[in-house]
Amino acid sequence: MGGRDATMVLLDENGIRCDGRKVDEPRRIMIKAGGLKNADGSAYIEFGDNKILVGVFGPRDVHPKHMSNTDTGILRVRYHMEPFSVGERKNPAPSRREIEISKVIKEALEPAVMLDKFPRTAVDVFIEVLQADGGTRCAALTAASVALADAGIPMRDMVAAIAAGKVADTVILDVNNEEDQAGQADMPIGYMPNLEKITLLQLDGVLTPDEYKKCVQVGVDGCKIVYDLQKKALQEKYFGDGGD
Ligand code: ADP
């Protein structure tokens, strides 16, 4: 962030980004519901060059028991990056970044999941990042929502996520790794389209008030695109078509 690589052309004179996209164009997104036979629900997502697998287990008993809540179920999320998921081998030990992202995703999912229907139990969400290329928290959150729905966990809405950002003083949709490294701002957004509620909003970088508003708008519009693909993935699994 903050223009570390001044030589990289992030936006050319024709408004084309370093990976050939237009400013408001998301990367290619492919979502598959299901796939893991031993999980209660699962999903796989490719979001540009990000590749992420999510398994959901539960509602199930909580061990140790004192961690359970008699009034409500609890959601537990583990975001984990494979050592081979990035160019330089990542230390397999849980990093502060993975702990932070696990917490952020958990808090972004909680408003959507009807945990009060399952007192004393836990729903576990395991996120495995197989390949990372910027925006893994958004891709993981998107896939986790589909995996929870696939597990039959009652939800108020699904959470769709994508990042908005700023490169070359221009607001863009869906920030890739180079744009994250060398750009001016990165704003991951999680959004429940039916309830029209934002459940995740982070900002790394500096924006003017107008740019901030524009990023939120561009991000929310992007989430609606992601949401359609989430629904398609579930329709494909359960009705054998994409709902068209
Ligand atoms: P997000 O993946 O949600 O954008 P960050 O902004 O923290 O989260 O990370 C941006 C990108 O930096 C990741 O998607 C990944 O491609 C890369 N990255 C993260 N951690 C490492 C690491 N330990 N080694 C190399 N690259 C990493």
PDB file of C-alpha atoms and ligand atoms in Angstrom:
ATOM      1  CA  MET A   1       0.000   0.000   0.000  1.00  0.00           C
ATOM      2  CA  GLY A   2       1.040   3.606  -0.430  1.00  0.00           C
ATOM      3  CA  GLY A   3       2.780   3.419  -3.820  1.00  0.00           C
ATOM      4  CA  ARG A   4       5.644   1.139  -2.816  1.00  0.00           C
ATOM      5  CA  ASP A   5       6.397   0.237  -6.465  1.00  0.00           C
ATOM      6  CA  ALA A   6       6.327   3.511  -8.351  1.00  0.00           C
ATOM      7  CA  THR A   7       7.465   1.908 -11.628  1.00  0.00           C
ATOM      8  CA  MET A   8       4.468  -0.400 -12.046  1.00  0.00           C
ATOM      9  CA  VAL A   9       1.719   0.895 -14.370  1.00  0.00           C
ATOM     10  CA  LEU A  10      -1.449   0.120 -12.457  1.00  0.00           C
ATOM     11  CA  LEU A  11      -3.733   2.012 -14.832  1.00  0.00           C
ATOM     12  CA  ASP A  12      -2.774   2.870 -18.422  1.00  0.00           C
ATOM     13  CA  GLU A  13      -3.933   5.828 -20.513  1.00  0.00           C
ATOM     14  CA  ASN A  14      -6.895   3.765 -21.793  1.00  0.00           C
ATOM     15  CA  GLY A  15      -8.117   3.030 -18.266  1.00  0.00           C
ATOM     16  CA  ILE A  16      -6.917  -0.589 -18.397  1.00  0.00           C
ATOM     17  CA  ARG A  17      -5.452  -2.190 -15.258  1.00  0.00           C
ATOM     18  CA  CYS A  18      -2.244  -4.224 -14.879  1.00  0.00           C
ATOM     19  CA  ASP A  19      -4.115  -7.506 -15.489  1.00  0.00           C
ATOM     20  CA  GLY A  20      -6.123  -6.195 -18.452  1.00  0.00           C
ATOM     21  CA  ARG A  21      -9.350  -5.405 -16.567  1.00  0.00           C
ATOM     22  CA  LYS A  22     -11.465  -2.260 -16.723  1.00  0.00           C
ATOM     23  CA  VAL A  23     -11.800  -0.252 -13.484  1.00  0.00           C
ATOM     24  CA  ASP A  24     -15.211  -1.720 -12.590  1.00  0.00           C
ATOM     25  CA  GLU A  25     -14.520  -5.261 -13.780  1.00  0.00           C
ATOM     26  CA  PRO A  26     -14.189  -8.111 -11.271  1.00  0.00           C
ATOM     27  CA  ARG A  27     -11.817 -11.001 -11.868  1.00  0.00           C
ATOM     28  CA  ARG A  28     -13.219 -14.297 -13.173  1.00  0.00           C
ATOM     29  CA  ILE A  29     -15.237 -15.894 -10.364  1.00  0.00           C
ATOM     30  CA  MET A  30     -16.166 -19.580 -10.233  1.00  0.00           C
ATOM     31  CA  ILE A  31     -18.064 -21.001  -7.247  1.00  0.00           C
ATOM     32  CA  LYS A  32     -18.938 -24.639  -6.665  1.00  0.00           C
ATOM     33  CA  ALA A  33     -21.239 -25.730  -3.832  1.00  0.00           C
ATOM     34  CA  GLY A  34     -20.444 -29.075  -2.168  1.00  0.00           C
ATOM     35  CA  GLY A  35     -17.581 -31.392  -3.021  1.00  0.00           C
ATOM     36  CA  LEU A  36     -16.363 -32.572   0.388  1.00  0.00           C
ATOM     37  CA  LYS A  37     -18.140 -35.791   1.322  1.00  0.00           C
ATOM     38  CA  ASN A  38     -17.097 -35.770   4.991  1.00  0.00           C
ATOM     39  CA  ALA A  39     -18.213 -32.199   5.665  1.00  0.00           C
ATOM     40  CA  ASP A  40     -21.808 -31.191   6.426  1.00  0.00           C
ATOM     41  CA  GLY A  41     -21.452 -28.441   3.844  1.00  0.00           C
ATOM     42  CA  SER A  42     -18.685 -27.250   1.573  1.00  0.00           C
ATOM     43  CA  ALA A  43     -17.770 -24.914  -1.245  1.00  0.00           C
ATOM     44  CA  TYR A  44     -14.863 -24.209  -3.564  1.00  0.00           C
ATOM     45  CA  ILE A  45     -14.138 -20.816  -5.066  1.00  0.00           C
ATOM     46  CA  GLU A  46     -11.774 -19.487  -7.696  1.00  0.00           C
ATOM     47  CA  PHE A  47     -11.644 -15.711  -7.539  1.00  0.00           C
ATOM     48  CA  GLY A  48      -9.080 -14.672 -10.119  1.00  0.00           C
ATOM     49  CA  ASP A  49      -6.002 -16.655  -9.098  1.00  0.00           C
ATOM     50  CA  ASN A  50      -7.272 -17.252  -5.553  1.00  0.00           C
ATOM     51  CA  LYS A  51      -8.277 -20.880  -4.943  1.00  0.00           C
ATOM     52  CA  ILE A  52     -10.058 -21.601  -1.674  1.00  0.00           C
ATOM     53  CA  LEU A  53     -11.848 -24.617  -0.202  1.00  0.00           C
ATOM     54  CA  VAL A  54     -14.295 -24.347   2.715  1.00  0.00           C
ATOM     55  CA  GLY A  55     -15.715 -27.136   4.882  1.00  0.00           C
ATOM     56  CA  VAL A  56     -18.552 -26.597   7.402  1.00  0.00           C
ATOM     57  CA  PHE A  57     -19.269 -28.945  10.309  1.00  0.00           C
ATOM     58  CA  GLY A  58     -22.238 -28.751  12.648  1.00  0.00           C
ATOM     59  CA  PRO A  59     -24.261 -27.745  14.481  1.00  0.00           C
ATOM     60  CA  ARG A  60     -22.405 -30.114  16.789  1.00  0.00           C
ATOM     61  CA  ASP A  61     -21.478 -30.538  20.464  1.00  0.00           C
ATOM     62  CA  VAL A  62     -18.951 -28.110  21.863  1.00  0.00           C
ATOM     63  CA  HIS A  63     -15.773 -29.416  23.462  1.00  0.00           C
ATOM     64  CA  PRO A  64     -14.754 -28.280  26.023  1.00  0.00           C
ATOM     65  CA  LYS A  65     -18.354 -27.878  27.222  1.00  0.00           C
ATOM     66  CA  HIS A  66     -17.743 -24.610  29.088  1.00  0.00           C
ATOM     67  CA  MET A  67     -17.133 -22.947  25.705  1.00  0.00           C
ATOM     68  CA  SER A  68     -20.790 -23.525  24.780  1.00  0.00           C
ATOM     69  CA  ASN A  69     -23.552 -20.991  25.322  1.00  0.00           C
ATOM     70  CA  THR A  70     -26.924 -22.095  26.708  1.00  0.00           C
ATOM     71  CA  ASP A  71     -28.741 -19.271  24.875  1.00  0.00           C
ATOM     72  CA  THR A  72     -27.242 -19.587  21.418  1.00  0.00           C
ATOM     73  CA  GLY A  73     -25.001 -21.555  19.131  1.00  0.00           C
ATOM     74  CA  ILE A  74     -21.474 -20.342  18.456  1.00  0.00           C
ATOM     75  CA  LEU A  75     -19.664 -19.893  15.179  1.00  0.00           C
ATOM     76  CA  ARG A  76     -15.990 -20.824  14.959  1.00  0.00           C
ATOM     77  CA  VAL A  77     -13.925 -19.912  11.914  1.00  0.00           C
ATOM     78  CA  ARG A  78     -10.410 -20.991  11.013  1.00  0.00           C
ATOM     79  CA  TYR A  79      -8.791 -19.304   8.028  1.00  0.00           C
ATOM     80  CA  HIS A  80      -5.607 -21.107   7.026  1.00  0.00           C
ATOM     81  CA  MET A  81      -3.166 -20.462   4.183  1.00  0.00           C
ATOM     82  CA  GLU A  82      -1.289 -23.468   2.814  1.00  0.00           C
ATOM     83  CA  PRO A  83       2.513 -22.974   2.868  1.00  0.00           C
ATOM     84  CA  PHE A  84       2.468 -23.403  -0.944  1.00  0.00           C
ATOM     85  CA  SER A  85      -0.341 -20.872  -1.500  1.00  0.00           C
ATOM     86  CA  VAL A  86       2.034 -17.939  -2.027  1.00  0.00           C
ATOM     87  CA  GLY A  87       5.257 -17.517  -4.041  1.00  0.00           C
ATOM     88  CA  GLU A  88       7.561 -17.601  -1.051  1.00  0.00           C
ATOM     89  CA  ARG A  89       6.756 -20.544   1.234  1.00  0.00           C
ATOM     90  CA  LYS A  90       4.548 -19.382   4.094  1.00  0.00           C
ATOM     91  CA  ASN A  91       5.396 -20.525   7.603  1.00  0.00           C
ATOM     92  CA  PRO A  92       2.781 -23.216   8.406  1.00  0.00           C
ATOM     93  CA  ALA A  93       2.306 -21.910  11.970  1.00  0.00           C
ATOM     94  CA  PRO A  94      -0.840 -19.777  12.425  1.00  0.00           C
ATOM     95  CA  SER A  95       0.190 -16.179  11.778  1.00  0.00           C
ATOM     96  CA  ARG A  96      -1.272 -13.046  13.354  1.00  0.00           C
ATOM     97  CA  ARG A  97      -2.730 -12.288   9.921  1.00  0.00           C
ATOM     98  CA  GLU A  98      -4.570 -15.649   9.801  1.00  0.00           C
ATOM     99  CA  ILE A  99      -5.904 -15.130  13.329  1.00  0.00           C
ATOM    100  CA  GLU A 100      -7.125 -11.653  12.385  1.00  0.00           C
ATOM    101  CA  ILE A 101      -8.774 -12.836   9.163  1.00  0.00           C
ATOM    102  CA  SER A 102     -10.459 -15.754  10.996  1.00  0.00           C
ATOM    103  CA  LYS A 103     -11.973 -13.245  13.429  1.00  0.00           C
ATOM    104  CA  VAL A 104     -13.002 -10.807  10.713  1.00  0.00           C
ATOM    105  CA  ILE A 105     -14.750 -13.539   8.698  1.00  0.00           C
ATOM    106  CA  LYS A 106     -16.484 -14.919  11.794  1.00  0.00           C
ATOM    107  CA  GLU A 107     -17.831 -11.479  12.680  1.00  0.00           C
ATOM    108  CA  ALA A 108     -18.907 -10.906   9.072  1.00  0.00           C
ATOM    109  CA  LEU A 109     -20.877 -14.188   9.012  1.00  0.00           C
ATOM    110  CA  GLU A 110     -22.507 -13.907  12.455  1.00  0.00           C
ATOM    111  CA  PRO A 111     -25.257 -11.434  11.445  1.00  0.00           C
ATOM    112  CA  ALA A 112     -26.323 -13.859   8.686  1.00  0.00           C
ATOM    113  CA  VAL A 113     -26.394 -17.139  10.614  1.00  0.00           C
ATOM    114  CA  MET A 114     -29.393 -17.919  12.872  1.00  0.00           C
ATOM    115  CA  LEU A 115     -27.284 -19.242  15.719  1.00  0.00           C
ATOM    116  CA  ASP A 116     -30.089 -18.737  18.250  1.00  0.00           C
ATOM    117  CA  LYS A 117     -31.788 -21.798  16.735  1.00  0.00           C
ATOM    118  CA  PHE A 118     -28.962 -24.060  17.970  1.00  0.00           C
ATOM    119  CA  PRO A 119     -28.213 -23.305  21.628  1.00  0.00           C
ATOM    120  CA  ARG A 120     -25.252 -25.187  23.187  1.00  0.00           C
ATOM    121  CA  THR A 121     -23.824 -26.161  19.800  1.00  0.00           C
ATOM    122  CA  ALA A 122     -21.058 -24.945  17.520  1.00  0.00           C
ATOM    123  CA  VAL A 123     -20.839 -24.496  13.775  1.00  0.00           C
ATOM    124  CA  ASP A 124     -17.238 -24.838  12.578  1.00  0.00           C
ATOM    125  CA  VAL A 125     -16.031 -23.246   9.348  1.00  0.00           C
ATOM    126  CA  PHE A 126     -12.638 -24.396   8.041  1.00  0.00           C
ATOM    127  CA  ILE A 127     -11.126 -22.279   5.276  1.00  0.00           C
ATOM    128  CA  GLU A 128      -8.135 -23.586   3.328  1.00  0.00           C
ATOM    129  CA  VAL A 129      -6.433 -21.115   1.007  1.00  0.00           C
ATOM    130  CA  LEU A 130      -4.752 -23.263  -1.664  1.00  0.00           C
ATOM    131  CA  GLN A 131      -3.569 -20.335  -3.782  1.00  0.00           C
ATOM    132  CA  ALA A 132      -3.560 -16.645  -2.825  1.00  0.00           C
ATOM    133  CA  ASP A 133      -3.491 -13.602  -5.068  1.00  0.00           C
ATOM    134  CA  GLY A 134      -4.978 -10.702  -3.105  1.00  0.00           C
ATOM    135  CA  GLY A 135      -8.520 -10.587  -1.746  1.00  0.00           C
ATOM    136  CA  THR A 136      -8.530 -13.974  -0.038  1.00  0.00           C
ATOM    137  CA  ARG A 137     -10.653 -12.755   2.888  1.00  0.00           C
ATOM    138  CA  CYS A 138     -13.428 -11.687   0.506  1.00  0.00           C
ATOM    139  CA  ALA A 139     -13.221 -14.866  -1.558  1.00  0.00           C
ATOM    140  CA  ALA A 140     -13.153 -16.975   1.620  1.00  0.00           C
ATOM    141  CA  LEU A 141     -16.138 -15.154   3.140  1.00  0.00           C
ATOM    142  CA  THR A 142     -18.087 -15.613  -0.093  1.00  0.00           C
ATOM    143  CA  ALA A 143     -17.319 -19.349  -0.202  1.00  0.00           C
ATOM    144  CA  ALA A 144     -18.007 -19.782   3.532  1.00  0.00           C
ATOM    145  CA  SER A 145     -21.532 -18.397   3.039  1.00  0.00           C
ATOM    146  CA  VAL A 146     -22.188 -20.923   0.281  1.00  0.00           C
ATOM    147  CA  ALA A 147     -20.757 -23.758   2.411  1.00  0.00           C
ATOM    148  CA  LEU A 148     -23.008 -22.763   5.353  1.00  0.00           C
ATOM    149  CA  ALA A 149     -26.047 -22.750   3.072  1.00  0.00           C
ATOM    150  CA  ASP A 150     -24.924 -26.109   1.658  1.00  0.00           C
ATOM    151  CA  ALA A 151     -24.799 -27.454   5.247  1.00  0.00           C
ATOM    152  CA  GLY A 152     -28.441 -26.428   5.660  1.00  0.00           C
ATOM    153  CA  ILE A 153     -27.671 -23.905   8.393  1.00  0.00           C
ATOM    154  CA  PRO A 154     -30.601 -21.446   8.567  1.00  0.00           C
ATOM    155  CA  MET A 155     -29.480 -17.999   7.433  1.00  0.00           C
ATOM    156  CA  ARG A 156     -31.103 -14.588   7.191  1.00  0.00           C
ATOM    157  CA  ASP A 157     -29.162 -13.894   3.999  1.00  0.00           C
ATOM    158  CA  MET A 158     -25.872 -14.880   2.410  1.00  0.00           C
ATOM    159  CA  VAL A 159     -22.843 -12.655   2.751  1.00  0.00           C
ATOM    160  CA  ALA A 160     -21.180 -11.786  -0.561  1.00  0.00           C
ATOM    161  CA  ALA A 161     -17.804 -10.079  -0.516  1.00  0.00           C
ATOM    162  CA  ILE A 162     -15.391  -8.243  -2.786  1.00  0.00           C
ATOM    163  CA  ALA A 163     -12.870  -5.429  -2.333  1.00  0.00           C
ATOM    164  CA  ALA A 164     -12.981  -1.942  -3.776  1.00  0.00           C
ATOM    165  CA  GLY A 165      -9.840   0.152  -3.827  1.00  0.00           C
ATOM    166  CA  LYS A 166      -7.845   2.965  -5.337  1.00  0.00           C
ATOM    167  CA  VAL A 167      -4.992   2.908  -7.844  1.00  0.00           C
ATOM    168  CA  ALA A 168      -3.615   5.907  -9.759  1.00  0.00           C
ATOM    169  CA  ASP A 169      -6.183   8.122  -7.955  1.00  0.00           C
ATOM    170  CA  THR A 170      -8.998   6.038  -9.446  1.00  0.00           C
ATOM    171  CA  VAL A 171     -11.557   3.884  -7.616  1.00  0.00           C
ATOM    172  CA  ILE A 172     -11.478   0.264  -8.796  1.00  0.00           C
ATOM    173  CA  LEU A 173     -13.410  -2.943  -8.135  1.00  0.00           C
ATOM    174  CA  ASP A 174     -11.738  -6.173  -6.962  1.00  0.00           C
ATOM    175  CA  VAL A 175      -8.151  -5.460  -5.941  1.00  0.00           C
ATOM    176  CA  ASN A 176      -5.570  -8.057  -7.029  1.00  0.00           C
ATOM    177  CA  ASN A 177      -2.245  -8.727  -5.305  1.00  0.00           C
ATOM    178  CA  GLU A 178      -0.179  -6.212  -7.345  1.00  0.00           C
ATOM    179  CA  GLU A 179      -2.829  -3.525  -6.853  1.00  0.00           C
ATOM    180  CA  ASP A 180      -2.908  -4.309  -3.149  1.00  0.00           C
ATOM    181  CA  GLN A 181       0.880  -4.037  -2.882  1.00  0.00           C
ATOM    182  CA  ALA A 182       1.451  -0.974  -5.066  1.00  0.00           C
ATOM    183  CA  GLY A 183      -1.946   0.775  -5.003  1.00  0.00           C
ATOM    184  CA  GLN A 184      -3.286   3.505  -2.764  1.00  0.00           C
ATOM    185  CA  ALA A 185      -6.174   1.818  -0.933  1.00  0.00           C
ATOM    186  CA  ASP A 186      -7.863  -1.549  -0.395  1.00  0.00           C
ATOM    187  CA  MET A 187     -11.388  -1.778   1.057  1.00  0.00           C
ATOM    188  CA  PRO A 188     -12.749  -5.318   1.557  1.00  0.00           C
ATOM    189  CA  ILE A 189     -16.552  -5.279   1.846  1.00  0.00           C
ATOM    190  CA  GLY A 190     -18.969  -8.020   2.928  1.00  0.00           C
ATOM    191  CA  TYR A 191     -22.640  -7.355   2.204  1.00  0.00           C
ATOM    192  CA  MET A 192     -25.990  -9.079   2.643  1.00  0.00           C
ATOM    193  CA  PRO A 193     -27.874  -8.051  -0.519  1.00  0.00           C
ATOM    194  CA  ASN A 194     -31.406  -8.935   0.619  1.00  0.00           C
ATOM    195  CA  LEU A 195     -31.076  -7.235   3.982  1.00  0.00           C
ATOM    196  CA  GLU A 196     -28.975  -4.425   2.455  1.00  0.00           C
ATOM    197  CA  LYS A 197     -26.519  -4.601   5.341  1.00  0.00           C
ATOM    198  CA  ILE A 198     -22.727  -4.400   5.347  1.00  0.00           C
ATOM    199  CA  THR A 199     -21.138  -6.990   7.663  1.00  0.00           C
ATOM    200  CA  LEU A 200     -17.466  -6.424   6.795  1.00  0.00           C
ATOM    201  CA  LEU A 201     -15.740  -3.173   5.994  1.00  0.00           C
ATOM    202  CA  GLN A 202     -12.021  -2.678   6.351  1.00  0.00           C
ATOM    203  CA  LEU A 203      -9.806  -0.017   4.871  1.00  0.00           C
ATOM    204  CA  ASP A 204      -6.075  -0.076   4.295  1.00  0.00           C
ATOM    205  CA  GLY A 205      -4.872   3.184   2.746  1.00  0.00           C
ATOM    206  CA  VAL A 206      -6.094   6.749   2.494  1.00  0.00           C
ATOM    207  CA  LEU A 207      -9.268   7.983   0.747  1.00  0.00           C
ATOM    208  CA  THR A 208     -10.996  11.343   0.515  1.00  0.00           C
ATOM    209  CA  PRO A 209     -14.606  11.385   1.824  1.00  0.00           C
ATOM    210  CA  ASP A 210     -15.885  11.263  -1.788  1.00  0.00           C
ATOM    211  CA  GLU A 211     -13.585   8.381  -2.701  1.00  0.00           C
ATOM    212  CA  TYR A 212     -14.698   6.581   0.445  1.00  0.00           C
ATOM    213  CA  LYS A 213     -18.364   6.848  -0.567  1.00  0.00           C
ATOM    214  CA  LYS A 214     -17.552   5.757  -4.101  1.00  0.00           C
ATOM    215  CA  CYS A 215     -15.584   2.736  -2.871  1.00  0.00           C
ATOM    216  CA  VAL A 216     -18.506   1.634  -0.687  1.00  0.00           C
ATOM    217  CA  GLN A 217     -20.906   2.008  -3.636  1.00  0.00           C
ATOM    218  CA  VAL A 218     -18.627   0.203  -6.090  1.00  0.00           C
ATOM    219  CA  GLY A 219     -17.996  -2.539  -3.503  1.00  0.00           C
ATOM    220  CA  VAL A 220     -21.683  -3.036  -2.716  1.00  0.00           C
ATOM    221  CA  ASP A 221     -22.497  -3.224  -6.449  1.00  0.00           C
ATOM    222  CA  GLY A 222     -19.694  -5.777  -6.820  1.00  0.00           C
ATOM    223  CA  CYS A 223     -21.131  -7.833  -3.951  1.00  0.00           C
ATOM    224  CA  LYS A 224     -24.414  -8.071  -5.870  1.00  0.00           C
ATOM    225  CA  ILE A 225     -22.543  -9.644  -8.809  1.00  0.00           C
ATOM    226  CA  VAL A 226     -20.876 -12.101  -6.405  1.00  0.00           C
ATOM    227  CA  TYR A 227     -24.244 -12.874  -4.777  1.00  0.00           C
ATOM    228  CA  ASP A 228     -25.762 -13.949  -8.106  1.00  0.00           C
ATOM    229  CA  LEU A 229     -22.882 -16.388  -8.558  1.00  0.00           C
ATOM    230  CA  GLN A 230     -23.369 -17.766  -5.031  1.00  0.00           C
ATOM    231  CA  LYS A 231     -27.034 -18.430  -5.768  1.00  0.00           C
ATOM    232  CA  LYS A 232     -26.137 -20.012  -9.116  1.00  0.00           C
ATOM    233  CA  ALA A 233     -23.676 -22.368  -7.399  1.00  0.00           C
ATOM    234  CA  LEU A 234     -26.372 -23.563  -4.966  1.00  0.00           C
ATOM    235  CA  GLN A 235     -28.962 -23.865  -7.718  1.00  0.00           C
ATOM    236  CA  GLU A 236     -26.525 -25.915  -9.794  1.00  0.00           C
ATOM    237  CA  LYS A 237     -25.975 -28.350  -6.932  1.00  0.00           C
ATOM    238  CA  TYR A 238     -29.577 -28.685  -5.779  1.00  0.00           C
ATOM    239  CA  PHE A 239     -31.563 -28.224  -8.999  1.00  0.00           C
ATOM    240  CA  GLY A 240     -28.939 -29.210 -11.558  1.00  0.00           C
ATOM    241  CA  ASP A 241     -28.946 -25.830 -13.299  1.00  0.00           C
ATOM    242  CA  GLY A 242     -27.742 -22.289 -12.768  1.00  0.00           C
ATOM    243  CA  GLY A 243     -31.259 -20.944 -12.356  1.00  0.00           C
ATOM    244  CA  ASP A 244     -31.417 -19.388 -15.827  1.00  0.00           C
TER     245      ASP A 244
HETATM  246  P1  ADP B   1      -6.313 -10.522   1.500  1.00  0.00           P
HETATM  247  O1  ADP B   1      -5.829 -11.837   0.943  1.00  0.00           O
HETATM  248  O2  ADP B   1      -7.654 -10.641   2.141  1.00  0.00           O
HETATM  249  O3  ADP B   1      -6.229  -9.393   0.491  1.00  0.00           O
HETATM  250  P2  ADP B   1      -3.980  -9.278   2.743  1.00  0.00           P
HETATM  251  O4  ADP B   1      -4.259  -7.902   2.236  1.00  0.00           O
HETATM  252  O5  ADP B   1      -3.425  -9.439   4.128  1.00  0.00           O
HETATM  253  O6  ADP B   1      -5.343 -10.157   2.723  1.00  0.00           O
HETATM  254  O7  ADP B   1      -3.014 -10.045   1.763  1.00  0.00           O
HETATM  255  C1  ADP B   1      -2.944  -9.715   0.408  1.00  0.00           C
HETATM  256  C2  ADP B   1      -2.220 -10.808  -0.343  1.00  0.00           C
HETATM  257  O8  ADP B   1      -0.861 -10.866   0.075  1.00  0.00           O
HETATM  258  C3  ADP B   1      -2.738 -12.223  -0.119  1.00  0.00           C
HETATM  259  O9  ADP B   1      -3.920 -12.508  -0.847  1.00  0.00           O
HETATM  260  C4  ADP B   1      -1.569 -13.028  -0.598  1.00  0.00           C
HETATM  261  O10 ADP B   1      -1.574 -13.130  -2.021  1.00  0.00           O
HETATM  262  C5  ADP B   1      -0.388 -12.190  -0.143  1.00  0.00           C
HETATM  263  N1  ADP B   1       0.147 -12.730   1.125  1.00  0.00           N
HETATM  264  C6  ADP B   1      -0.442 -12.755   2.323  1.00  0.00           C
HETATM  265  N2  ADP B   1       0.329 -13.345   3.248  1.00  0.00           N
HETATM  266  C7  ADP B   1       1.459 -13.710   2.617  1.00  0.00           C
HETATM  267  C8  ADP B   1       2.675 -14.360   3.022  1.00  0.00           C
HETATM  268  N3  ADP B   1       2.854 -14.793   4.261  1.00  0.00           N
HETATM  269  N4  ADP B   1       3.609 -14.533   2.062  1.00  0.00           N
HETATM  270  C9  ADP B   1       3.449 -14.107   0.805  1.00  0.00           C
HETATM  271  N5  ADP B   1       2.314 -13.500   0.362  1.00  0.00           N
HETATM  272  C10 ADP B   1       1.349 -13.295   1.238  1.00  0.00           C
END
